[in-house]
Short mmCIF file of C-alpha atoms and ligand atoms in Angstrom, two decimals:
data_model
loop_
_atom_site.label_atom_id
_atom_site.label_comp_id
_atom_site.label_asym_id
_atom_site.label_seq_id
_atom_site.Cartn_x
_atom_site.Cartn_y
_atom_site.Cartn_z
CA UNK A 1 -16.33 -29.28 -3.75
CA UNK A 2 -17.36 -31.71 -0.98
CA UNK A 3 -20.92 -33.81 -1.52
CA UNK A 4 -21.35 -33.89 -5.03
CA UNK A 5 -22.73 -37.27 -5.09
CA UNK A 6 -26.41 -37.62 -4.32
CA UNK A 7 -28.96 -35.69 -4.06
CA UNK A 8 -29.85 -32.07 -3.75
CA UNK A 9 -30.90 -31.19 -0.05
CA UNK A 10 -34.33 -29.36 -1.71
CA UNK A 11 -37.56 -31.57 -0.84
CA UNK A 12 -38.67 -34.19 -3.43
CA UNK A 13 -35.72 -32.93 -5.68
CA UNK A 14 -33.69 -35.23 -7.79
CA UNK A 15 -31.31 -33.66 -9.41
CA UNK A 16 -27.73 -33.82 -8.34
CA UNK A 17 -25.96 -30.54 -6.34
CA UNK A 18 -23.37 -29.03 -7.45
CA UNK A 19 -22.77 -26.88 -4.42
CA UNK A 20 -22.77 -26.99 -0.90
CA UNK A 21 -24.48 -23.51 1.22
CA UNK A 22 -21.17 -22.92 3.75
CA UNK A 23 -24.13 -21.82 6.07
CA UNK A 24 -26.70 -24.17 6.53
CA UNK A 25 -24.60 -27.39 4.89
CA UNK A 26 -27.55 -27.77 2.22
CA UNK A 27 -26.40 -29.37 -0.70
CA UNK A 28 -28.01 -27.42 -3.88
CA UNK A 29 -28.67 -28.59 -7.67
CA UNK A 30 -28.55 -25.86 -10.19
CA UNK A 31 -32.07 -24.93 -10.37
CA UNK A 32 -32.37 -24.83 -6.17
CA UNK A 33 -29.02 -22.93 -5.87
CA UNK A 34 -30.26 -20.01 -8.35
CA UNK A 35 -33.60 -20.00 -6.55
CA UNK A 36 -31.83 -19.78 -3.39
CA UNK A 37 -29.58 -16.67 -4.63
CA UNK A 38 -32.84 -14.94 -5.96
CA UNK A 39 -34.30 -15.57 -3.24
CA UNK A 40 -31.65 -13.96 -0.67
CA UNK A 41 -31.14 -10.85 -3.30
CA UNK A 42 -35.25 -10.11 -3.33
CA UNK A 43 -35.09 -10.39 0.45
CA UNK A 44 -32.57 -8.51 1.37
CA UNK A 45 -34.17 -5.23 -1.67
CA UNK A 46 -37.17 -5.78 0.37
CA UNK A 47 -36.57 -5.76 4.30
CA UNK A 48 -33.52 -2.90 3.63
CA UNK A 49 -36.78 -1.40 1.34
CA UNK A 50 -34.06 -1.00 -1.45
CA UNK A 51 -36.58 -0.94 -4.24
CA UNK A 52 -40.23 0.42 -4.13
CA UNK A 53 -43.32 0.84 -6.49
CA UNK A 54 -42.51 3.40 -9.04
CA UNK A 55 -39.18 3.51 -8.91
CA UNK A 56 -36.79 4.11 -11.85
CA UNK A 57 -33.52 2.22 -10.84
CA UNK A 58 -30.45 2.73 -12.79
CA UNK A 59 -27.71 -0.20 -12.26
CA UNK A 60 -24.17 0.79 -12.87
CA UNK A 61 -22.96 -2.30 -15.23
CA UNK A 62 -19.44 -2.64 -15.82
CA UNK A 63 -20.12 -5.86 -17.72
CA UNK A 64 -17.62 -7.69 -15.20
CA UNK A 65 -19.14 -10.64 -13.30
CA UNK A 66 -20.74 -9.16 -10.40
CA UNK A 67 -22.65 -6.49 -12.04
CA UNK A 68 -24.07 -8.48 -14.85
CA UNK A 69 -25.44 -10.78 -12.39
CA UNK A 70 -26.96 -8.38 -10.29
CA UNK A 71 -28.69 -6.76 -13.38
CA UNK A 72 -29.39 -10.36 -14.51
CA UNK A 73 -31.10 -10.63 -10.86
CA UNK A 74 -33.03 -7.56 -10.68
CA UNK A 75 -34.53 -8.27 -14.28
CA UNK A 76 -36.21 -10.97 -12.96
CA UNK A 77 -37.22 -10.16 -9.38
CA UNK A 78 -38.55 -6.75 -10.59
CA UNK A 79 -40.16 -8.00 -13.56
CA UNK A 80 -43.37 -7.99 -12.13
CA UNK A 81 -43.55 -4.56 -10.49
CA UNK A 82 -44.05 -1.25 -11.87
CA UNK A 83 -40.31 -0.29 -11.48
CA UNK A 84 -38.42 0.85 -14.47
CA UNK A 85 -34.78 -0.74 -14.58
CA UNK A 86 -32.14 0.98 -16.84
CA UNK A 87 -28.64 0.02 -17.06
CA UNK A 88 -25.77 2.65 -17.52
CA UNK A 89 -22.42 1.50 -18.45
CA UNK A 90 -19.10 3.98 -17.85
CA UNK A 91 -16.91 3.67 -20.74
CA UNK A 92 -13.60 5.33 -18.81
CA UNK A 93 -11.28 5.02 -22.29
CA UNK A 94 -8.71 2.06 -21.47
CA UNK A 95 -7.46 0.64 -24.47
CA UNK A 96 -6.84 -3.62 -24.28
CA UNK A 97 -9.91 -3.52 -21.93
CA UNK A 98 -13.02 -1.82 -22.31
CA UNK A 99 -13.75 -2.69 -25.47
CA UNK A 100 -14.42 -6.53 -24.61
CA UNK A 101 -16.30 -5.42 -20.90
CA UNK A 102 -18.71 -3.28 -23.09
CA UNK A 103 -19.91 -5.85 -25.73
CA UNK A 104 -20.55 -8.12 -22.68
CA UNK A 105 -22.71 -5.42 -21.32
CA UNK A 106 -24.77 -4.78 -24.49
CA UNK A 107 -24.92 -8.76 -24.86
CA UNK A 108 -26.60 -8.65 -21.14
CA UNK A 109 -28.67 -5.66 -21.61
CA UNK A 110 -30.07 -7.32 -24.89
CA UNK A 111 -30.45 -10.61 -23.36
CA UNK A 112 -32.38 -8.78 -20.13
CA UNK A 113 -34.66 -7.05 -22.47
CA UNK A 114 -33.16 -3.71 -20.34
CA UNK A 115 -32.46 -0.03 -21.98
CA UNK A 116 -29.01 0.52 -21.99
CA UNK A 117 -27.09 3.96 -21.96
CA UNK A 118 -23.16 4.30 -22.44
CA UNK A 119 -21.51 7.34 -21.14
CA UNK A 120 -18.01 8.06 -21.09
CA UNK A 121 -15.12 10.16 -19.90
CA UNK A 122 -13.68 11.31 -22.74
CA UNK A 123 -17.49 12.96 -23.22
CA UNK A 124 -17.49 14.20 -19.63
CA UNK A 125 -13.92 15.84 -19.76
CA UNK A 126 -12.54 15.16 -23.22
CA UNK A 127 -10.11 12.57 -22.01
CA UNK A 128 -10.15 8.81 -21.57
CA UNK A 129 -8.42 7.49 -18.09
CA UNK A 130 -5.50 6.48 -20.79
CA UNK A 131 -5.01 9.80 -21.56
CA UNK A 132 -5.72 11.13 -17.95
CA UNK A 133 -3.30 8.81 -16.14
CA UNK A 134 -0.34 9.34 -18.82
CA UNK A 135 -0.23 12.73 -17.28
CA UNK A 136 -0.43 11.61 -13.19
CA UNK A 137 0.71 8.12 -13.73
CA UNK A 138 0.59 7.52 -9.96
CA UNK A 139 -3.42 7.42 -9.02
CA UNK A 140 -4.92 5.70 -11.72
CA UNK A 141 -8.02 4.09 -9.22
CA UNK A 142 -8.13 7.08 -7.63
CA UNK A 143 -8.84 9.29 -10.85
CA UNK A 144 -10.93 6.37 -12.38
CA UNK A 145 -12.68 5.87 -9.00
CA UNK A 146 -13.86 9.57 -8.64
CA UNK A 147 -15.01 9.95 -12.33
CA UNK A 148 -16.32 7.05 -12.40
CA UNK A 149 -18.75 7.78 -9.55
CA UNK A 150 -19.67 11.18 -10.79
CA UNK A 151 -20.42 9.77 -14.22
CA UNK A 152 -22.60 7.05 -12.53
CA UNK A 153 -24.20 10.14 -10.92
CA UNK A 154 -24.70 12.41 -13.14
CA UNK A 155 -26.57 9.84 -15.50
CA UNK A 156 -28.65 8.42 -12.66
CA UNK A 157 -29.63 11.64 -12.63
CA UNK A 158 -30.49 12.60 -16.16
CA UNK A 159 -32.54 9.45 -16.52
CA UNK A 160 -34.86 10.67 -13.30
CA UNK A 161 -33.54 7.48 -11.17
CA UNK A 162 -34.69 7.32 -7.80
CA UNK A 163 -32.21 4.42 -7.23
CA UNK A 164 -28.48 3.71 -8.25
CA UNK A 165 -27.79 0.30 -7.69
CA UNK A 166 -24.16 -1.18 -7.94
CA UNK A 167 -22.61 -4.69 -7.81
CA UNK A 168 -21.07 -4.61 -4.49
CA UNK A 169 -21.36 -8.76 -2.85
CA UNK A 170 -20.75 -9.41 0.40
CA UNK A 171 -16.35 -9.50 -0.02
CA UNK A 172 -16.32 -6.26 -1.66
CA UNK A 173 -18.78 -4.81 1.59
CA UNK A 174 -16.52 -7.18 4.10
CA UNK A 175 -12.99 -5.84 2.69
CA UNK A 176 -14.35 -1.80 2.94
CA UNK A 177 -15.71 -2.33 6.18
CA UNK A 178 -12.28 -3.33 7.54
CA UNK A 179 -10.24 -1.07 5.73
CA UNK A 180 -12.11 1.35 7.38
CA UNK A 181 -11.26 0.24 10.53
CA UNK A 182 -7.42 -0.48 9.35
CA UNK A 183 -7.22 3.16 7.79
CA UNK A 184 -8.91 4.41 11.89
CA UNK A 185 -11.39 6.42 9.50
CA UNK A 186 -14.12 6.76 12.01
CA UNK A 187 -16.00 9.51 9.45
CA UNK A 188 -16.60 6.43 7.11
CA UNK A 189 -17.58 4.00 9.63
CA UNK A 190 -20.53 5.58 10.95
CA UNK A 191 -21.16 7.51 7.70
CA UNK A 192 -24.75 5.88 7.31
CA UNK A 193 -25.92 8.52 4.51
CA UNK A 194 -25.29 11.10 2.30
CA UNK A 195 -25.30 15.15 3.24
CA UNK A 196 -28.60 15.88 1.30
CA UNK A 197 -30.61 13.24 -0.21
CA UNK A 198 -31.79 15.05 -2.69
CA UNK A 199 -28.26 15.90 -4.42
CA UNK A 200 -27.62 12.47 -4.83
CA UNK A 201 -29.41 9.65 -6.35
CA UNK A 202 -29.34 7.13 -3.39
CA UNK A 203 -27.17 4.10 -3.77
CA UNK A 204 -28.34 0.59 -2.77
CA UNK A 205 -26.14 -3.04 -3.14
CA UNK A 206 -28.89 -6.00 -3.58
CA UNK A 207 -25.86 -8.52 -3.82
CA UNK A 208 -24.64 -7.14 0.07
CA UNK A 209 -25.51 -10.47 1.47
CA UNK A 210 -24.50 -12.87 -1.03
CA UNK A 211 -20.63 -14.26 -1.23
CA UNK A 212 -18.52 -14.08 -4.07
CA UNK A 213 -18.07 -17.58 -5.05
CA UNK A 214 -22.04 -17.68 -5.15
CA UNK A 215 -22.61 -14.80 -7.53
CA UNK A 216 -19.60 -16.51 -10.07
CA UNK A 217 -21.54 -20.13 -9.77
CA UNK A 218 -24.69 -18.15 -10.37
CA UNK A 219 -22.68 -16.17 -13.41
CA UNK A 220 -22.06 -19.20 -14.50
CA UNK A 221 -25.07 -21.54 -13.98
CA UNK A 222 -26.91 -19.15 -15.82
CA UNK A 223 -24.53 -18.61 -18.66
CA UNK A 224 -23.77 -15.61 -18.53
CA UNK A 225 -20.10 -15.21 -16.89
CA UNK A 226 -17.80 -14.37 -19.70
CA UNK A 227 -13.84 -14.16 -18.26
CA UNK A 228 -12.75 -10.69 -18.79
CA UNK A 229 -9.16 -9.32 -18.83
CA UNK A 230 -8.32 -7.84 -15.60
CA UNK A 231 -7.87 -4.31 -16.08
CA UNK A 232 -4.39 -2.89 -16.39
CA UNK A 233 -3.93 -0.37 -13.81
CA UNK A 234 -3.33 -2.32 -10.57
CA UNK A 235 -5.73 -2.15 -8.01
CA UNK A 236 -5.76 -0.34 -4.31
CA UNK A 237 -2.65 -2.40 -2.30
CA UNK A 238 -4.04 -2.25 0.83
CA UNK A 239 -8.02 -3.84 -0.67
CA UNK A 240 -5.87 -6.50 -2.46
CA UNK A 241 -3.91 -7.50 0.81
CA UNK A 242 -7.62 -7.39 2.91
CA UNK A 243 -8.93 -9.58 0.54
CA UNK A 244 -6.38 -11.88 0.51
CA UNK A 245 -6.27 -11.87 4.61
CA UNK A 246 -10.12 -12.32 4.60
CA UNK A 247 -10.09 -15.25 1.91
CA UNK A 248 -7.92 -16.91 4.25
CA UNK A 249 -9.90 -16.42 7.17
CA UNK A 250 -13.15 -17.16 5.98
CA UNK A 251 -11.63 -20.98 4.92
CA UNK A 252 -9.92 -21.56 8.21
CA UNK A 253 -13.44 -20.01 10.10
CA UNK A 254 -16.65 -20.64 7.69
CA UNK A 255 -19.00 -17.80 8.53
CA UNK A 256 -16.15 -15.13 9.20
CA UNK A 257 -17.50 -12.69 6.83
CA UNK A 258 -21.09 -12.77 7.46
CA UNK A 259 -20.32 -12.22 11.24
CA UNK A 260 -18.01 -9.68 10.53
CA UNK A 261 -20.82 -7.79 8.12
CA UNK A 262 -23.40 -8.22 11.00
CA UNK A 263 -21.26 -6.56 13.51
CA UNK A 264 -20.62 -3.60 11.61
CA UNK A 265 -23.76 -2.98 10.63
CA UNK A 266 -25.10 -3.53 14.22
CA UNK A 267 -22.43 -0.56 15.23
CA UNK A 268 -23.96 1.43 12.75
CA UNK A 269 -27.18 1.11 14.12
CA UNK A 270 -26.05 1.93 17.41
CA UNK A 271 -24.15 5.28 16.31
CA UNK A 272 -27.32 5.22 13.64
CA UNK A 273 -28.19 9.14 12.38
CA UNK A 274 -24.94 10.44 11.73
CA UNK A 275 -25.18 11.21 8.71
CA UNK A 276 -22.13 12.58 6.66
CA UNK A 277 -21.52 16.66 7.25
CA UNK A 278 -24.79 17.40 7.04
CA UNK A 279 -24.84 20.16 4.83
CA UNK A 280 -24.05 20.23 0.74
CA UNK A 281 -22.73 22.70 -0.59
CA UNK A 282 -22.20 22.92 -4.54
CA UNK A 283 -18.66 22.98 -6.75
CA UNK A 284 -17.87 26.37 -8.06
CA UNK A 285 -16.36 24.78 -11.34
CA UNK A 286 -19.22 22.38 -12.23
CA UNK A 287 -22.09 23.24 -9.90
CA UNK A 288 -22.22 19.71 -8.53
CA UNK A 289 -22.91 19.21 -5.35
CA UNK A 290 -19.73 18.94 -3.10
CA UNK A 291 -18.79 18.43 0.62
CA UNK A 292 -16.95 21.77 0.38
CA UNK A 293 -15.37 24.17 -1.96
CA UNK A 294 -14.13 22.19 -5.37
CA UNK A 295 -15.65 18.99 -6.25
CA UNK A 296 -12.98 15.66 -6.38
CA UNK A 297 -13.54 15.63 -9.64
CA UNK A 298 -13.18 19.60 -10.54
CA UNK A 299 -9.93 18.87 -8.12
CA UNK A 300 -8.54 16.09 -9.80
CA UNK A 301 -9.05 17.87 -13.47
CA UNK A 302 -7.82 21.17 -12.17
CA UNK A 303 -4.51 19.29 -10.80
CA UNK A 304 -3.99 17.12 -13.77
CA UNK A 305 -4.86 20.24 -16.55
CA UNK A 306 -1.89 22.20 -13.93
CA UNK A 307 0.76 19.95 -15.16
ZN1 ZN B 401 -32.74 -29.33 -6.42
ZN1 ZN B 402 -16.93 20.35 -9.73
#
C-alpha cells in the first residue's frame, strides 16, 4: 500500500500508518484505523437506530472473518449500554469445514466475554447439509441458504431477541444490490421490510458502510482473523462474477461502491413504504410464518424427503 512511510494523518500522532482511507486520503496507524472503523460501525447502529436501550441482540456468527469482527465490534461499542448481546452460531453439518469455523467462534465468544448458543441442522431436520445435498446435489446454497436463515430465526427467537444482526460489509450489500437489478427483480429492490414485524426478529448489518479490505485489516490488527477453508460447495455464479466486476471497478474508480450504495438506498427512500406483501400468513407443515402456503424450508424438505 501507498504512504507507508511517515506519519499517521491523526493529530499529534506518531506512530507510523499502515493504511491509507480510499476516501478522505488519511493515512492511519493501527490504533487510529481501529478507532476509525468503530467509530463508522457505532455511527451508522445509531443514525439507522439499529440498536436501542434494552435490547437483546443476537449476532449470527459463522466464525468467518466478517462476522467475528462485527461481534468483536459490537462487544465493545455496546459494552456500556444496557443491551444484552448473544451470539448464535449455525452448525449446517459439512464435514472438512465446520469443525475449524466453530472453534474459531467459541475462541471469539470466549475472548468477547459473549454467551454463545450452537444450533444445528441435523437438530432442526435430522440431517446435516452433507447429507441433505447428497440427495439434490444441484442447490447446495440454496438449501444451506434457506435453513440457514430459518435456524438464525428461529433461535433469535427463542432467546427473546429484538435484533438479529449479521455480518453483511459494504461488498456483500454492493454485490446484492446489483444483482437485483441484473436479475430485473423489482420486488427485492424496493422490498424495504418484512410482511409483519412481529413474525420476524428484525435484521440489521452494522458493518453496511464499512469495505471489505477494512474489516480483514481490522480482523487482523486486532488478532483475531484466523484463515478458514473456503467451504466446499461453490458459491452463487452470478454473486462471484458481480464481485469480481465490482472489485475491478472500484480500483479503476475509488468510491464506486459507496456511490453505488448511496443511490440505491436513496431509490428506496423515494419508493420508501413498500413493504414486502403485506400480509403473513403461517406454514401448514411447521407453523412458521410464510409469504404463502408452504414455508421454503417445509418446501425444500418436502422436495428432498420426495426423492
Ligand atoms: Zn495514529
Ligand atoms: Zn414450514
Amino acid at each position: 500500500m501507498a504512504g507507508e512511510t511517515g506519519r499517521c494523518s491523526s493529530p499529534g500522532c506518531t506512530e507510523p500508518p499502515i493504511m491509507v482511507l480510499r476516501g478522505t486520503g488519511e493515512r492511519l496507524c493501527a490504533r487510529h484505523f481501529t478507532a476509525s472503523v468503530e467509530g463508522r460501525v457505532r455511527q451508522t447502529v445509531e443514525e439507522r437506530k439499529m440498536v436501542q436501550d434494552g435490547d437483546v441482540v443476537v449476532v449470527g456468527l459463522s466464525g468467518g472473518k466478517d462476522s467475528t469482527v462485527l461481534l468483536h465490534i459490537l462487544s465493545r461499542i455496546l459494552r456500556d449500554r444496557p443491551v444484552r448481546v448473544v451470539a448464535v452460531t449455525v452448525d449446517e453439518g459439512i464435514a472438512g469445514y465446520r469443525e475449524e469455523t466453530v472453534q474459531t467462534a467459541r475462541a471469539i465468544t470466549a475472548a468477547c466475554g459473549v454467551e454463545h448458543v450452537i444450533v444445528s441442522f441435523e437438530d432442526y431436520c435430522g440431517s446435516t447439509l452433507d447429507e441433505l445435498v447428497r440427495e439434490r446435489p444441484e442447490h447446495p446454497c440454496t438449501i444451506c441458504g434457506v435453513l440457514r436463515r430459518r435456524l438464525l430465526q428461529n433461535a433469535a427467537r427463542d432467546l427473546g431477541a429484538t435484533r438479529l444482526a449479521t455480518g453483511h460489509c459494504l461488498d456483500d450489500e454492493v454485490q446484492s444490490a446489483l444483482m437485483n437489478i441484473l436479475n430485473g427483480d423489482v420486488r427485492r429492490i424496493v422490498r424495504t421490510g418484512v410482511p409483519d414485524a412481529g413474525a420476524f426478529v428484525p435484521r440489521v448489518k452494522p458493518l453496511r458502510d464499512i469495505p471489505e479490505k477494512e474489516v480483514t485489516l481490522y480482523g487482523i490488527v486486532q488478532g483475531i482473523y484466523t484463515p478458514l477453508p473456503e467451504c466446499p460447495y461453490a458459491g452463487e455464479a452470478l454473486r462471484s462474477d458481480v464481485r469480481h466486476l465490482l472489485s475491478t471497478l472500484e480500483y479503476r474508480h475509488p468510491g464506486t461502491m459507496e456511490r453505488t450504495m448511496a443511490g440505491y438506498d436513496r431509490l428506496r427512500e423515494r419508493v420508501g413504504g413498500c413493504v414486502e406483501g403485506g400480509e403473513v400468513s403461517y406454514c401448514p407443515e411447521c407453523g412458521e410464518p410464510s409469504t404463502g402456503g408452504l414455508c421454503r424450508a417445509c418446501e425444500l424438505l418436502g422436495s428432498l424427503a420426495d426423492r
